[in-house]
Every structure is written in C-alpha cells, then in structure tokens.
C-alpha cells in the first residue's frame, strides 16, 4: 500500500484530499505545519508528500531542498494558491516533482499521484559501467564503492542517460522524460542538474554533444 503525507492547514481542503485518496486505498497521514512535517519525516517514510506552501509557521518551499535531501525516494507534489509562473518554476527547481494550483480538481490530484507513483516505482535493476553502479530500485549510485549523494531528479536523469547510453538526449527530451508537469521547466534547469551530477561523479560520464544535447559515456578512463 502506497503512503501519502498531506501537509495542509486548511481543514476543508485536507478533507477533500482525504476523501478522494482514501477511495484509492492509500495509507494517509496528515500534519498542518512545517514543524510537524519535519518531526514526522524524521521518524517516518512515505511515498508521496502533498505539500501546501503557505503554512502557519512559514513558507514550506524555503525548506524544500532540505526535505528533498532527506527523502530522495519520495515524490513531492506542491498544492498551492500561489499560481504565478515564477512560483511554479521556483517550486520545481527547489525539489518538487509536480505543482498543482488551487482551486484544483481532486480527480486531477489523484491522477498525478498515480502517475508519480508509477514513475517512482522503477523495476529492480542494476546498471554498471566500470566503477559506476546505478541501482534503480532504491535510487542508489555508487562510484568506486562509495555511495554518491544524488537528489531524486539527478538520479533520474543519470539513470535515463545510462540506461539508454547509445542515444543522444536533447534537453527537451530529458524534460519530457523526467518531469511530469514540465510546462515551467527550462533548458537551464536541465543544465544545472547535469552540472551537479558531474560535480559528484566526475565530468566524463556525461558528454555534451554540441547543438544536440547530452549522452552517457559508458567507458571512462580517469
């Protein structure tokens, strides 16, 4: 049974979400503040977090990078009344997988939860290239026996390129493959993620193909 943490201080919205998600037989937990969320996540793991931005004790996007760093395998969907392009881009760049604006159709929330869960539950597979090991079942990367600290999105990009190592991916193809709600994802977001991956595993594993995009280099000599 997949588990979902609802972080929302509006009881009416929380009740609507619970009504529709309970039909899908998800295991549901609820909190209504940043403090309660961090306490819960310190001792519990969930598959999805439905996260309101404006909470009584602050703006949750401010701590989203921290939450993401501690919950790399968890899907995060922001549900917020903040509906400008800037808000959506900032939310996604801060670590959210998806962004839904209020007012919302609860059936859309359920559909996006399903889609995100499907994407997160990859088949158990290990890819290995020289000293680089990539495990899709638990989002783990090892290089020369050492676990590499990648975010969920960094892992998904690396896994996409490594699994399809004979293909050159354009930035748009990476966006379409990795981000469910990709209307506000720019080429710059992809470039930043690639840069971060290179800084952690070495720059030679991912090649930049001029005017085309990126390609995984399955044979690297340091």
mmCIF file of C-alpha atoms in Angstrom:
data_model
loop_
_atom_site.group_PDB
_atom_site.id
_atom_site.type_symbol
_atom_site.label_atom_id
_atom_site.label_comp_id
_atom_site.label_asym_id
_atom_site.label_seq_id
_atom_site.Cartn_x
_atom_site.Cartn_y
_atom_site.Cartn_z
ATOM 1 C CA UNK A 1 0.000 0.000 0.000
ATOM 2 C CA UNK A 2 1.432 3.371 -1.013
ATOM 3 C CA UNK A 3 1.600 6.031 1.688
ATOM 4 C CA UNK A 4 0.919 9.758 1.420
ATOM 5 C CA UNK A 5 1.613 12.613 3.827
ATOM 6 C CA UNK A 6 -0.785 15.551 3.453
ATOM 7 C CA UNK A 7 0.742 18.816 4.675
ATOM 8 C CA UNK A 8 -2.156 21.283 4.721
ATOM 9 C CA UNK A 9 -3.583 23.645 7.350
ATOM 10 C CA UNK A 10 -6.961 24.187 5.642
ATOM 11 C CA UNK A 11 -9.256 21.507 7.075
ATOM 12 C CA UNK A 12 -11.719 21.690 4.159
ATOM 13 C CA UNK A 13 -9.010 21.099 1.551
ATOM 14 C CA UNK A 14 -7.493 18.367 3.692
ATOM 15 C CA UNK A 15 -10.867 16.611 3.956
ATOM 16 C CA UNK A 16 -11.404 16.763 0.187
ATOM 17 C CA UNK A 17 -7.984 15.259 -0.466
ATOM 18 C CA UNK A 18 -8.537 12.525 2.105
ATOM 19 C CA UNK A 19 -11.944 11.628 0.667
ATOM 20 C CA UNK A 20 -10.604 11.049 -2.833
ATOM 21 C CA UNK A 21 -7.318 9.445 -1.800
ATOM 22 C CA UNK A 22 -8.999 7.020 0.608
ATOM 23 C CA UNK A 23 -11.023 5.661 -2.318
ATOM 24 C CA UNK A 24 -7.693 4.664 -3.877
ATOM 25 C CA UNK A 25 -6.781 2.837 -0.637
ATOM 26 C CA UNK A 26 -3.650 4.846 0.061
ATOM 27 C CA UNK A 27 -2.298 4.962 3.598
ATOM 28 C CA UNK A 28 -2.759 8.583 4.651
ATOM 29 C CA UNK A 29 -1.027 10.753 7.239
ATOM 30 C CA UNK A 30 -1.685 14.424 7.899
ATOM 31 C CA UNK A 31 0.048 17.386 9.511
ATOM 32 C CA UNK A 32 -0.665 21.096 9.313
ATOM 33 C CA UNK A 33 2.682 22.843 9.817
ATOM 34 C CA UNK A 34 6.324 22.764 8.772
ATOM 35 C CA UNK A 35 7.378 21.813 12.289
ATOM 36 C CA UNK A 36 5.001 18.834 12.401
ATOM 37 C CA UNK A 37 6.091 17.751 8.925
ATOM 38 C CA UNK A 38 9.793 17.723 9.784
ATOM 39 C CA UNK A 39 9.125 15.834 13.024
ATOM 40 C CA UNK A 40 7.049 13.253 11.154
ATOM 41 C CA UNK A 41 9.621 12.777 8.399
ATOM 42 C CA UNK A 42 12.448 12.379 10.895
ATOM 43 C CA UNK A 43 10.919 9.079 12.008
ATOM 44 C CA UNK A 44 8.689 8.014 9.099
ATOM 45 C CA UNK A 45 8.984 7.396 5.372
ATOM 46 C CA UNK A 46 6.193 7.947 2.848
ATOM 47 C CA UNK A 47 5.903 7.510 -0.904
ATOM 48 C CA UNK A 48 4.316 10.902 -1.653
ATOM 49 C CA UNK A 49 4.136 14.275 0.101
ATOM 50 C CA UNK A 50 1.273 16.608 -0.855
ATOM 51 C CA UNK A 51 2.656 19.945 0.278
ATOM 52 C CA UNK A 52 0.942 23.281 0.767
ATOM 53 C CA UNK A 53 3.323 26.234 0.553
ATOM 54 C CA UNK A 54 1.773 28.795 2.893
ATOM 55 C CA UNK A 55 1.657 27.170 6.312
ATOM 56 C CA UNK A 56 1.135 28.751 9.756
ATOM 57 C CA UNK A 57 4.825 28.620 10.657
ATOM 58 C CA UNK A 58 6.313 29.658 7.324
ATOM 59 C CA UNK A 59 6.773 29.034 3.622
ATOM 60 C CA UNK A 60 7.452 25.341 3.018
ATOM 61 C CA UNK A 61 9.423 25.992 -0.184
ATOM 62 C CA UNK A 62 12.165 27.518 1.968
ATOM 63 C CA UNK A 63 12.931 24.118 3.493
ATOM 64 C CA UNK A 64 12.043 22.032 0.435
ATOM 65 C CA UNK A 65 15.704 21.444 -0.541
ATOM 66 C CA UNK A 66 16.325 20.065 2.963
ATOM 67 C CA UNK A 67 13.223 17.862 2.849
ATOM 68 C CA UNK A 68 14.272 16.583 -0.571
ATOM 69 C CA UNK A 69 17.816 15.824 0.601
ATOM 70 C CA UNK A 70 16.461 13.672 3.430
ATOM 71 C CA UNK A 71 13.728 11.995 1.353
ATOM 72 C CA UNK A 72 15.300 11.269 -2.019
ATOM 73 C CA UNK A 73 12.944 8.452 -2.961
ATOM 74 C CA UNK A 74 9.782 10.333 -2.006
ATOM 75 C CA UNK A 75 7.625 12.113 -4.566
ATOM 76 C CA UNK A 76 6.709 15.700 -3.684
ATOM 77 C CA UNK A 77 3.668 17.447 -5.163
ATOM 78 C CA UNK A 78 3.093 21.082 -4.225
ATOM 79 C CA UNK A 79 -0.560 22.135 -3.936
ATOM 80 C CA UNK A 80 -0.702 25.900 -3.539
ATOM 81 C CA UNK A 81 -2.717 29.046 -4.131
ATOM 82 C CA UNK A 82 0.472 30.651 -5.441
ATOM 83 C CA UNK A 83 -0.113 30.403 -9.172
ATOM 84 C CA UNK A 84 2.395 32.604 -10.970
ATOM 85 C CA UNK A 85 4.927 31.123 -13.373
ATOM 86 C CA UNK A 86 7.680 32.284 -11.041
ATOM 87 C CA UNK A 87 6.156 30.400 -8.094
ATOM 88 C CA UNK A 88 5.824 27.206 -10.129
ATOM 89 C CA UNK A 89 9.352 27.366 -11.510
ATOM 90 C CA UNK A 90 10.806 28.078 -8.063
ATOM 91 C CA UNK A 91 8.868 25.185 -6.540
ATOM 92 C CA UNK A 92 10.077 22.721 -9.154
ATOM 93 C CA UNK A 93 13.667 23.968 -9.007
ATOM 94 C CA UNK A 94 13.594 23.658 -5.205
ATOM 95 C CA UNK A 95 12.908 19.936 -5.447
ATOM 96 C CA UNK A 96 9.203 19.333 -6.089
ATOM 97 C CA UNK A 97 8.203 16.761 -8.713
ATOM 98 C CA UNK A 98 4.913 18.425 -9.597
ATOM 99 C CA UNK A 99 2.936 21.608 -8.893
ATOM 100 C CA UNK A 100 -0.856 21.910 -8.692
ATOM 101 C CA UNK A 101 -2.596 25.245 -8.168
ATOM 102 C CA UNK A 102 -5.658 25.919 -6.031
ATOM 103 C CA UNK A 103 -8.531 25.663 -6.670
ATOM 104 C CA UNK A 104 -7.988 22.171 -8.045
ATOM 105 C CA UNK A 105 -9.963 19.206 -9.287
ATOM 106 C CA UNK A 106 -9.380 16.409 -6.741
ATOM 107 C CA UNK A 107 -9.518 13.852 -9.543
ATOM 108 C CA UNK A 108 -6.537 15.602 -11.131
ATOM 109 C CA UNK A 109 -4.629 15.291 -7.859
ATOM 110 C CA UNK A 110 -5.363 11.557 -7.769
ATOM 111 C CA UNK A 111 -4.254 11.194 -11.399
ATOM 112 C CA UNK A 112 -0.982 12.994 -10.726
ATOM 113 C CA UNK A 113 -0.344 10.939 -7.599
ATOM 114 C CA UNK A 114 -0.852 7.758 -9.620
ATOM 115 C CA UNK A 115 1.486 8.958 -12.372
ATOM 116 C CA UNK A 116 4.206 9.966 -9.923
ATOM 117 C CA UNK A 117 3.981 6.685 -8.020
ATOM 118 C CA UNK A 118 4.258 4.759 -11.261
ATOM 119 C CA UNK A 119 7.384 6.675 -12.208
ATOM 120 C CA UNK A 120 8.988 6.291 -8.797
ATOM 121 C CA UNK A 121 8.448 2.548 -8.558
ATOM 122 C CA UNK A 122 11.040 1.507 -11.112
ATOM 123 C CA UNK A 123 11.803 -2.127 -11.708
ATOM 124 C CA UNK A 124 14.716 -3.523 -9.713
ATOM 125 C CA UNK A 125 17.727 -3.105 -11.946
ATOM 126 C CA UNK A 126 21.443 -2.542 -11.584
ATOM 127 C CA UNK A 127 23.471 -0.804 -14.264
ATOM 128 C CA UNK A 128 27.258 -0.959 -14.037
ATOM 129 C CA UNK A 129 29.893 0.821 -16.093
ATOM 130 C CA UNK A 130 33.447 0.332 -14.868
ATOM 131 C CA UNK A 131 33.399 1.576 -11.250
ATOM 132 C CA UNK A 132 29.995 3.278 -11.537
ATOM 133 C CA UNK A 133 26.975 1.331 -10.198
ATOM 134 C CA UNK A 134 23.377 2.539 -10.562
ATOM 135 C CA UNK A 135 20.532 0.823 -8.670
ATOM 136 C CA UNK A 136 17.075 1.828 -9.871
ATOM 137 C CA UNK A 137 15.086 0.159 -7.093
ATOM 138 C CA UNK A 138 16.395 2.407 -4.314
ATOM 139 C CA UNK A 139 17.862 5.391 -6.207
ATOM 140 C CA UNK A 140 21.391 4.487 -5.138
ATOM 141 C CA UNK A 141 24.566 5.338 -7.038
ATOM 142 C CA UNK A 142 27.993 4.018 -6.092
ATOM 143 C CA UNK A 143 31.284 5.144 -7.572
ATOM 144 C CA UNK A 144 34.409 3.190 -6.701
ATOM 145 C CA UNK A 145 32.454 1.561 -3.876
ATOM 146 C CA UNK A 146 31.356 4.848 -2.329
ATOM 147 C CA UNK A 147 27.693 5.886 -2.209
ATOM 148 C CA UNK A 148 27.154 9.143 -4.110
ATOM 149 C CA UNK A 149 24.645 11.621 -2.716
ATOM 150 C CA UNK A 150 22.309 12.477 -5.623
ATOM 151 C CA UNK A 151 18.895 14.110 -5.451
ATOM 152 C CA UNK A 152 15.940 12.204 -6.920
ATOM 153 C CA UNK A 153 15.941 14.278 -10.104
ATOM 154 C CA UNK A 154 19.711 13.970 -10.512
ATOM 155 C CA UNK A 155 19.381 10.209 -10.175
ATOM 156 C CA UNK A 156 16.520 10.025 -12.677
ATOM 157 C CA UNK A 157 18.482 11.984 -15.276
ATOM 158 C CA UNK A 158 21.605 9.874 -14.769
ATOM 159 C CA UNK A 159 19.568 6.658 -14.943
ATOM 160 C CA UNK A 160 17.783 7.799 -18.107
ATOM 161 C CA UNK A 161 21.060 8.566 -19.868
ATOM 162 C CA UNK A 162 22.844 5.445 -18.605
ATOM 163 C CA UNK A 163 20.032 3.045 -19.480
ATOM 164 C CA UNK A 164 19.852 4.491 -22.997
ATOM 165 C CA UNK A 165 23.582 5.002 -23.417
ATOM 166 C CA UNK A 166 23.552 4.780 -27.217
ATOM 167 C CA UNK A 167 21.152 7.719 -27.516
ATOM 168 C CA UNK A 168 21.747 11.455 -27.519
ATOM 169 C CA UNK A 169 19.047 13.203 -25.487
ATOM 170 C CA UNK A 170 18.062 16.764 -26.251
ATOM 171 C CA UNK A 171 17.260 18.937 -23.261
ATOM 172 C CA UNK A 172 13.595 18.837 -24.223
ATOM 173 C CA UNK A 173 13.624 15.019 -24.307
ATOM 174 C CA UNK A 174 15.114 14.961 -20.823
ATOM 175 C CA UNK A 175 12.434 17.363 -19.603
ATOM 176 C CA UNK A 176 9.646 15.276 -21.152
ATOM 177 C CA UNK A 177 11.034 12.075 -19.621
ATOM 178 C CA UNK A 178 11.771 13.316 -16.110
ATOM 179 C CA UNK A 179 9.215 15.981 -15.195
ATOM 180 C CA UNK A 180 5.508 15.104 -15.240
ATOM 181 C CA UNK A 181 4.331 18.718 -15.131
ATOM 182 C CA UNK A 182 7.006 20.211 -17.366
ATOM 183 C CA UNK A 183 5.404 23.387 -18.658
ATOM 184 C CA UNK A 184 7.657 25.520 -16.468
ATOM 185 C CA UNK A 185 10.880 23.512 -16.769
ATOM 186 C CA UNK A 186 13.547 25.256 -18.837
ATOM 187 C CA UNK A 187 16.769 24.123 -20.505
ATOM 188 C CA UNK A 188 18.623 25.876 -17.699
ATOM 189 C CA UNK A 189 17.087 23.507 -15.148
ATOM 190 C CA UNK A 190 18.444 20.531 -17.106
ATOM 191 C CA UNK A 191 21.886 22.112 -17.411
ATOM 192 C CA UNK A 192 22.040 22.804 -13.668
ATOM 193 C CA UNK A 193 21.121 19.198 -12.861
ATOM 194 C CA UNK A 194 23.732 17.863 -15.313
ATOM 195 C CA UNK A 195 26.345 20.146 -13.772
ATOM 196 C CA UNK A 196 25.510 18.853 -10.292
ATOM 197 C CA UNK A 197 25.718 15.219 -11.425
ATOM 198 C CA UNK A 198 29.126 15.861 -12.984
ATOM 199 C CA UNK A 199 30.370 17.533 -9.812
ATOM 200 C CA UNK A 200 29.514 14.388 -7.849
ATOM 201 C CA UNK A 201 30.588 11.513 -10.131
ATOM 202 C CA UNK A 202 33.079 13.223 -12.444
ATOM 203 C CA UNK A 203 32.563 15.233 -15.598
ATOM 204 C CA UNK A 204 33.458 12.497 -18.095
ATOM 205 C CA UNK A 205 30.415 10.273 -17.545
ATOM 206 C CA UNK A 206 28.059 12.637 -19.360
ATOM 207 C CA UNK A 207 29.110 14.125 -22.680
ATOM 208 C CA UNK A 208 27.780 17.366 -24.087
ATOM 209 C CA UNK A 209 27.010 16.904 -27.778
ATOM 210 C CA UNK A 210 27.123 20.356 -29.319
ATOM 211 C CA UNK A 211 23.793 21.630 -30.658
ATOM 212 C CA UNK A 212 22.158 18.309 -29.772
ATOM 213 C CA UNK A 213 22.154 17.593 -26.046
ATOM 214 C CA UNK A 214 23.673 15.028 -23.706
ATOM 215 C CA UNK A 215 24.866 11.440 -23.981
ATOM 216 C CA UNK A 216 26.108 8.949 -21.399
ATOM 217 C CA UNK A 217 29.715 7.839 -21.801
ATOM 218 C CA UNK A 218 29.759 4.151 -20.854
ATOM 219 C CA UNK A 219 33.547 3.846 -20.974
ATOM 220 C CA UNK A 220 35.513 6.364 -18.945
ATOM 221 C CA UNK A 221 39.240 6.435 -18.342
ATOM 222 C CA UNK A 222 40.266 8.704 -15.479
#
